[in-house]
CSV table of C-alpha atoms in Angstrom, one decimal:
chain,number,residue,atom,x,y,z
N,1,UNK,CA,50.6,360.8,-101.9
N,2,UNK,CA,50.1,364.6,-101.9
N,3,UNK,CA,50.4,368.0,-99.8
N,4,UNK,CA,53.0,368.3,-97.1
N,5,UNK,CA,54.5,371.5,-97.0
N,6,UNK,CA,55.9,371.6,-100.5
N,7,UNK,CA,54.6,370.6,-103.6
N,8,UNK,CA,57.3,368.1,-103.9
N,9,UNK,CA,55.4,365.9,-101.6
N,10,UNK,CA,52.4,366.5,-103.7
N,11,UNK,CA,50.7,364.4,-106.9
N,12,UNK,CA,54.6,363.9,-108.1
N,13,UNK,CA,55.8,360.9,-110.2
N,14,UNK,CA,57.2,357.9,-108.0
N,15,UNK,CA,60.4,358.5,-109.8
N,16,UNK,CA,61.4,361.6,-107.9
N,17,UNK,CA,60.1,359.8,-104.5
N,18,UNK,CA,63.0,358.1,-104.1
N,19,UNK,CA,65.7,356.6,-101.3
N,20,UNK,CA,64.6,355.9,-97.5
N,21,UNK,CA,65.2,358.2,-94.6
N,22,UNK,CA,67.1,357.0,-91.5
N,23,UNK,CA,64.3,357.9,-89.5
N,24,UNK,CA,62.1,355.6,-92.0
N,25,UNK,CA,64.4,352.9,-91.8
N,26,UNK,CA,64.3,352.9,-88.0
N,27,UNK,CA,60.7,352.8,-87.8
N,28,UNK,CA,61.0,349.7,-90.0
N,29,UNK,CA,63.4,347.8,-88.0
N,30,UNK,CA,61.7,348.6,-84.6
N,31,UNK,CA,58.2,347.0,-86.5
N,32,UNK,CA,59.8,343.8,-87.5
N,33,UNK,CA,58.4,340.3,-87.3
N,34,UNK,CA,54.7,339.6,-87.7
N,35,UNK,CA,52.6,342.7,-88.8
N,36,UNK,CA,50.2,341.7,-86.2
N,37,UNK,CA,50.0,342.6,-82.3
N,38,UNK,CA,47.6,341.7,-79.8
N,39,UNK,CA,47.0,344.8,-77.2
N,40,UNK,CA,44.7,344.6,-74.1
N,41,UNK,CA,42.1,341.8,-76.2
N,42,UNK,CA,41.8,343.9,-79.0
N,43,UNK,CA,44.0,343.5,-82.4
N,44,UNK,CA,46.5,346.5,-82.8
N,45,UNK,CA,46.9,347.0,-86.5
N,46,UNK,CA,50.4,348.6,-87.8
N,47,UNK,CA,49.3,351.2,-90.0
N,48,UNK,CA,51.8,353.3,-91.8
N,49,UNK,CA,51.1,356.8,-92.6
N,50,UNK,CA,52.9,359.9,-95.3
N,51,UNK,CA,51.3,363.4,-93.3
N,52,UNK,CA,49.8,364.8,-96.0
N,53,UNK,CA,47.3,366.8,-94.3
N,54,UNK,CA,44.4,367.5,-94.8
N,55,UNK,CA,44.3,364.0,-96.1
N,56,UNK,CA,46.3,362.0,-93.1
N,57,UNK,CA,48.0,363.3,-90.2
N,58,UNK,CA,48.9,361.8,-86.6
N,59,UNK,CA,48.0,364.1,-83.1
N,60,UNK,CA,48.7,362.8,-80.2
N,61,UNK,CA,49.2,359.4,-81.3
N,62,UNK,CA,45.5,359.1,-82.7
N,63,UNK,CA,45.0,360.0,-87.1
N,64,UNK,CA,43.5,362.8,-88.4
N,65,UNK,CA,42.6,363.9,-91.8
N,66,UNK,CA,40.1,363.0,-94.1
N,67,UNK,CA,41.7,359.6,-94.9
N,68,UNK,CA,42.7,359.3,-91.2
N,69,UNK,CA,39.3,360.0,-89.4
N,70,UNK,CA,37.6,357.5,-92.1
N,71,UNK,CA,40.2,355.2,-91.6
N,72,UNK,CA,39.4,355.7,-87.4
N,73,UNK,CA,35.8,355.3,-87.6
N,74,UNK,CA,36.6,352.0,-89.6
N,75,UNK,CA,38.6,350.7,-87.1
N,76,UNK,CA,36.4,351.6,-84.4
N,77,UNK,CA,33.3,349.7,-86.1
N,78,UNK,CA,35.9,346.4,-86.3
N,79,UNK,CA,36.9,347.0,-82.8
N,80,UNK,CA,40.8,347.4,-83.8
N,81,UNK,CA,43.4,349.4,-82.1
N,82,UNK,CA,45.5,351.7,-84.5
N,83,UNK,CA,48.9,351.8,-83.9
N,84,UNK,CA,50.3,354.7,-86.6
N,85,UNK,CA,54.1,354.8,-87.9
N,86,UNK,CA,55.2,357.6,-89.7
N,87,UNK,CA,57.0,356.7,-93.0
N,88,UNK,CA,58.1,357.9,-96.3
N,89,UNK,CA,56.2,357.0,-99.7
N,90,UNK,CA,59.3,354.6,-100.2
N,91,UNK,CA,59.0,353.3,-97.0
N,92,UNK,CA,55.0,352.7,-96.7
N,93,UNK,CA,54.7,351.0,-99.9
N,94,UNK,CA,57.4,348.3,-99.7
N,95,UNK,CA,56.8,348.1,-95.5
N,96,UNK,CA,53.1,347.2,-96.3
N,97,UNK,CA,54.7,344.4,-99.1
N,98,UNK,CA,56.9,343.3,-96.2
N,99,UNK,CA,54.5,342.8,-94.1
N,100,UNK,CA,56.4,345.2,-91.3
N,101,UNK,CA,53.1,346.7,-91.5
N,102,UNK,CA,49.2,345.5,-91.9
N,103,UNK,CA,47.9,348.9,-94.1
N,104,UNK,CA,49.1,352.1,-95.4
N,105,UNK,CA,46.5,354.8,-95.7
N,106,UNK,CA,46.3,358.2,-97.0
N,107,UNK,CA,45.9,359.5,-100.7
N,108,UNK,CA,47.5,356.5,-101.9
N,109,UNK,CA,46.3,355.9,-105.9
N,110,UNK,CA,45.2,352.6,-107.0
N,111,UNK,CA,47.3,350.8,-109.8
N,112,UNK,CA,46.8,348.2,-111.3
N,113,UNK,CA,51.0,347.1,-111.1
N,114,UNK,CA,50.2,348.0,-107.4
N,115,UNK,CA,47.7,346.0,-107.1
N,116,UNK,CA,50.1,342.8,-107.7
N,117,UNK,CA,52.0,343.3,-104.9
N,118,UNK,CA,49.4,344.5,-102.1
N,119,UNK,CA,45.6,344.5,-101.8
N,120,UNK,CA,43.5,347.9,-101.9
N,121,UNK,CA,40.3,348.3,-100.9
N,122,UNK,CA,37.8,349.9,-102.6
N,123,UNK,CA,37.8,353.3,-102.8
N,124,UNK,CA,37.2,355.5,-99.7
N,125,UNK,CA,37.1,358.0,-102.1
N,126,UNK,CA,38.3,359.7,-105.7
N,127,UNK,CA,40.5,362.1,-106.6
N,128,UNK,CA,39.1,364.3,-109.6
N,129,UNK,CA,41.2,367.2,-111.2
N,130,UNK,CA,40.1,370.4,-109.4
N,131,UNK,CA,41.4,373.8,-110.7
N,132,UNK,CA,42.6,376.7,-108.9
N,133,UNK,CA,41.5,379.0,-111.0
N,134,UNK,CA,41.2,383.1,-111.3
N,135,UNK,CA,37.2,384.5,-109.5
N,136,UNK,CA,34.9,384.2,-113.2
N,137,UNK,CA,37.1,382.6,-115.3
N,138,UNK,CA,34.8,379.6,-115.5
N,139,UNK,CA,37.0,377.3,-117.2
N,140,UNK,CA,35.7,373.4,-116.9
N,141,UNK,CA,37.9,371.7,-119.8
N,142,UNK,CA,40.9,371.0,-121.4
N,143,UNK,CA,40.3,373.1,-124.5
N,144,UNK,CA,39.6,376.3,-122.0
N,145,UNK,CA,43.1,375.8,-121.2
N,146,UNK,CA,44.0,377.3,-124.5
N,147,UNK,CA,46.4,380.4,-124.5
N,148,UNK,CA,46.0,380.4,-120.2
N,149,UNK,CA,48.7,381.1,-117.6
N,150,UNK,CA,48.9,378.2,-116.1
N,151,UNK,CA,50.3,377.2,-112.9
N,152,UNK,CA,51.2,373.5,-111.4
N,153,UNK,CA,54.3,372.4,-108.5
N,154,UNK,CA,57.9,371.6,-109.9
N,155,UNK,CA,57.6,367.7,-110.6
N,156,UNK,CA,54.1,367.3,-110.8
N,157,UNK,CA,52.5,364.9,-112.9
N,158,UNK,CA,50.6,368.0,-114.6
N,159,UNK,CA,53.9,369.5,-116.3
N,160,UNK,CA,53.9,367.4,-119.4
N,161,UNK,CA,50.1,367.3,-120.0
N,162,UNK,CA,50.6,371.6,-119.6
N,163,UNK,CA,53.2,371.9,-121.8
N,164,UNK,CA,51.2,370.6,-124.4
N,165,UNK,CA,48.4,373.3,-124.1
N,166,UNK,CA,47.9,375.0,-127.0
N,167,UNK,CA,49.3,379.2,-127.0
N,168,UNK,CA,49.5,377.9,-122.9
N,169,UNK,CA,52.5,379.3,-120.5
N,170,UNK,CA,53.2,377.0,-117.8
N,171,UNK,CA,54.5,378.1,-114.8
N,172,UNK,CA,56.0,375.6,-111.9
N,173,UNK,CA,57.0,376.5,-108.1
N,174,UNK,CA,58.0,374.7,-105.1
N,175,UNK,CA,55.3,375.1,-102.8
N,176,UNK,CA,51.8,375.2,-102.9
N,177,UNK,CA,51.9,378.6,-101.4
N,178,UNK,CA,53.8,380.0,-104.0
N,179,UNK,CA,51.1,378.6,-106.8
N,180,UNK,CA,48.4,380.1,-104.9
N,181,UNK,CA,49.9,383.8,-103.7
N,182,UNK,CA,50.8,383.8,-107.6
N,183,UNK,CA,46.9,382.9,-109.1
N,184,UNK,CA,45.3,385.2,-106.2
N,185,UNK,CA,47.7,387.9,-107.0
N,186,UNK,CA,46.4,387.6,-111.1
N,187,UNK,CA,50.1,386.5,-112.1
N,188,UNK,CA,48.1,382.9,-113.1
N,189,UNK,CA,45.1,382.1,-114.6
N,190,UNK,CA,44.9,378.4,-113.2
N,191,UNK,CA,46.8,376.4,-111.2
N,192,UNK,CA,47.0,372.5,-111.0
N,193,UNK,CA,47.1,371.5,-107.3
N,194,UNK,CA,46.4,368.7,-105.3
N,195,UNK,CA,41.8,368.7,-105.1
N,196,UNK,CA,41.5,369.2,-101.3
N,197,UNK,CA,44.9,371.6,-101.0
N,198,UNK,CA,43.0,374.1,-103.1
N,199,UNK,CA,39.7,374.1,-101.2
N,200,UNK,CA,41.2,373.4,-97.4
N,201,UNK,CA,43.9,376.9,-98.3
N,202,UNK,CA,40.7,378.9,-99.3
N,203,UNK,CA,39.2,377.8,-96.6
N,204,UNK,CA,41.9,378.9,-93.9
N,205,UNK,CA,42.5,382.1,-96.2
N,206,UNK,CA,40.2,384.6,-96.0
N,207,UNK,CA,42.0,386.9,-98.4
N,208,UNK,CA,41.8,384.0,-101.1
N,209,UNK,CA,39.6,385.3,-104.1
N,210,UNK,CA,39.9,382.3,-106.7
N,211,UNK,CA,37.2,379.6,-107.6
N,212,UNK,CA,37.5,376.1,-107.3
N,213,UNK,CA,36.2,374.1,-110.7
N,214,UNK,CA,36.1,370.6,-111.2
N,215,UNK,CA,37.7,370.0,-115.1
N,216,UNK,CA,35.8,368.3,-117.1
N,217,UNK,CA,38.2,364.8,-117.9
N,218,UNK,CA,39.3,364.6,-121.5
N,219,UNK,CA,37.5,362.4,-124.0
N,220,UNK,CA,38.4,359.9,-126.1
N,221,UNK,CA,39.5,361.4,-129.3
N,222,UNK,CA,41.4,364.0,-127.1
N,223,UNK,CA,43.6,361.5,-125.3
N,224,UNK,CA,44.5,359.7,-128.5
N,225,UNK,CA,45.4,362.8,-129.8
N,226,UNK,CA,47.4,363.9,-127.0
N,227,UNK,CA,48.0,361.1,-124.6
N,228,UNK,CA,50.1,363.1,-122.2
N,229,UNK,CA,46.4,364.3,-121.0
N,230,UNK,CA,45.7,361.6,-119.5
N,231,UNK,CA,47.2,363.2,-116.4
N,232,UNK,CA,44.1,364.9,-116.4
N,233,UNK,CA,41.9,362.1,-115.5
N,234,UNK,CA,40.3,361.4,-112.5
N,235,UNK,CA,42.3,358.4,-110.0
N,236,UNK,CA,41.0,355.7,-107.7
N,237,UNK,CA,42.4,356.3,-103.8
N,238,UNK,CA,42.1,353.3,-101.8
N,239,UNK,CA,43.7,351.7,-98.6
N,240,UNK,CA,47.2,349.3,-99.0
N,241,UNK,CA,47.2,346.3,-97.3
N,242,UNK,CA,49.1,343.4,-97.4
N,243,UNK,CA,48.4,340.4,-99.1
N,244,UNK,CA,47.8,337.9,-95.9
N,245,UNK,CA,45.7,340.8,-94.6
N,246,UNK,CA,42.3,340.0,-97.4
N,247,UNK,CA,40.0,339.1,-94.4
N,248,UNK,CA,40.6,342.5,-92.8
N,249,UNK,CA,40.5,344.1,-96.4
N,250,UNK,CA,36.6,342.6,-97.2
N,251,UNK,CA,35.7,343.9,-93.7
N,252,UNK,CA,36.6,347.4,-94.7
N,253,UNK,CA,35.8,347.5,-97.8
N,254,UNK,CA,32.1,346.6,-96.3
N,255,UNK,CA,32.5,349.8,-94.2
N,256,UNK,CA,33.4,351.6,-97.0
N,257,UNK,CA,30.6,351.1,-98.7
N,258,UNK,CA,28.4,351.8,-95.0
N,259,UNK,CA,30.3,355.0,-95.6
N,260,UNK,CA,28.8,356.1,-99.1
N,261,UNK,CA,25.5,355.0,-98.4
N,262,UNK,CA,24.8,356.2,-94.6
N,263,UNK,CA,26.1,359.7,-95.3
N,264,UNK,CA,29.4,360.0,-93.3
N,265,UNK,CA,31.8,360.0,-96.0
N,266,UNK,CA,30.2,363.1,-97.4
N,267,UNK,CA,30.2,364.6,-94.2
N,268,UNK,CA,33.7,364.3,-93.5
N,269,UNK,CA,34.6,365.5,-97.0
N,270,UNK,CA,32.5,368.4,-96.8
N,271,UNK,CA,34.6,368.9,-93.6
N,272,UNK,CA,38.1,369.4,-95.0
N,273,UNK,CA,36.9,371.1,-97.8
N,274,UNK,CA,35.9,368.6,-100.9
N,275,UNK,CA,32.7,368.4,-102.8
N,276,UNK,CA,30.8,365.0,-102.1
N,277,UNK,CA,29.9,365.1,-106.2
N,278,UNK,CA,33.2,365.3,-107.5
N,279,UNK,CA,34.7,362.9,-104.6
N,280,UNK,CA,32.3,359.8,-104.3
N,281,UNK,CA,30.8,360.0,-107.4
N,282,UNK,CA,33.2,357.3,-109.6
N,283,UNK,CA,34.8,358.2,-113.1
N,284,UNK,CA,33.2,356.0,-115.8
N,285,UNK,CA,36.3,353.9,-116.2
N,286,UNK,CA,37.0,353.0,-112.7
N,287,UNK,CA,34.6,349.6,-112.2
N,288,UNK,CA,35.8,347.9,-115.3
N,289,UNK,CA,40.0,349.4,-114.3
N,290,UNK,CA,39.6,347.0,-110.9
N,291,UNK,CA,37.4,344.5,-112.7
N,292,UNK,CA,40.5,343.8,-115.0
N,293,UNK,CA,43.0,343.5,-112.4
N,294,UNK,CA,41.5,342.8,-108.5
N,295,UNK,CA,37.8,342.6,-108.9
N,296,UNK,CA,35.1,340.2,-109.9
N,297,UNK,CA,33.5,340.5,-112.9
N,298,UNK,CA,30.1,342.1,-111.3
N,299,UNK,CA,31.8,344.8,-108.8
N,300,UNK,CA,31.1,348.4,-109.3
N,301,UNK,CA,32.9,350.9,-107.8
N,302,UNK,CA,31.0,352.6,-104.8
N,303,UNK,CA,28.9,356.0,-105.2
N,304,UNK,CA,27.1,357.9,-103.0
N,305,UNK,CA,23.2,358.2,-103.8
């Protein structure tokens, strides 16, 4: 989960996510019993939500966000109502295992120790490594990172792999803002933020000057000589669902793939700010990650065309 306000709430180690708020806890009583609800005919699915615009978000009781307006479309095809509880990370992950609710949706990683307690689908989309990074630098891989200034949030997964840069000064902050007023003000060469947070704040920023750059993921010899780069590989995003819920998961995981192939998923990347290539294109690894945990042995993860 990624990109509230602070950079807390962004790409940071479960370890650090910790403890349920009251408010969470409330929800959670108030959606006890059977996940499932029957509205006016059509089946009202519980789906719990982290805002983490521009990824998921709630307006007026509908979602929004890339994740959400996927997610929408989705449930619209299956003729589903969307009923959306706002939760913590905490909360979403062990209300989905419980069964308080049928999903949780937005920016949520695939792993594989996840994946024994809950059912993903396949991938609405991927999350590459993006930098920040200062107008002509053109930097693309982890040995350009060399001697930089570079910039990442307080807790983020990033830190360690950073720290490990070669003649690199690492800089941390708390909020996303901070990062970015810092590399468009020349203070940074690069910063390590969240893919869509970097292109959806130029986007809204008019005064912004930096480039966006997809990094290049580290190769083989590079992670066994440093295997704290790993944290600059590409990850799997996927919807959570509980484990009674694998008829509503095939359905849409079918629409997910609709997604890839008619067109739409690009289009609503594009619209908060992501690049189709570097988002539904999959990393190398990724068919044969689910194939050894929660996929036959002939799936392949989907792609746009």
């Amino acid at each position: 989960m990624r990109a509230l306000t602070t950079i807390g709430q962004m790409r940071r180690s479960l370890a650090i996510m910790s403890g349920v708020s009251l408010a969470t806890l409330l929800v959670a009583c108030g959606a006890g019993g059977s996940a499932a609800e029957e509205g006016s005919g059509a089946r009202v699915v519980k789906v719990a939500i982290v805002p983490t615009m521009p990824y998921i978000g709630v307006q007026n009781g509908k979602l929004i966000g890339l994740d959400g307006e996927l997610f929408n479309k989705a449930a619209d095809k299956l003729g589903l109502e969307v009923k959306p509880y706002t939760v913590n990370f905490t909360g979403l992950m062990a209300g989905v295992q419980a069964h308080r609710y049928d999903i949780g949706i937005g920016d949520i990683f695939w792993k594989a120790e996840r994946a024994q307690e809950g059912i993903f689908t396949d991938p609405p989309f991927y999350s590459p490594v993006v930098l920040a990074e200062r107008h002509g630098l053109k930097v693309t891989t982890v040995d350009g990172l060399k001697g930089k200034q570079l910039g990442t949030g307080q807790g983020f997964v990033y830190v360690p792999a950073l720290q490990k840069v070669p003649g690199a000064k690492v800089h941390t902050y708390p909020t996303y803002q901070d990062t970015l007023q810092d590399l468009n003000a020349g203070r940074i060469d690069i910063a390590f933020l969240d893919p869509l947070t970097v292109s959806y704040s130029r986007q809204r920023d008019p005064k912004s000057t930096y480039d966006v750059v997809p990094l290049t993921p580290p190769d083989a010899a590079q992670l066994a000589a440093q295997p704290q780069y790993s944290a600059f590989l590409p990850l799997m995003t996927g919807w959570y669902l509980n484990k009674a819920e694998s008829a509503l998961e095939g359905r849409l995981s079918k629409i997910i793939r609709e997604f890839y192939a008619s067109g739409e998923a690009g289009q609503i990347v594009r619209k908060y700010g992501g690049d189709p290539e570097t988002m539904l294109r999959p990393y190398r690894e990724f068919s044969a990650q689910r194939r050894a945990t929660d996929r036959p042995a002939d799936w392949k993860a989907p792609s746009i065309p």
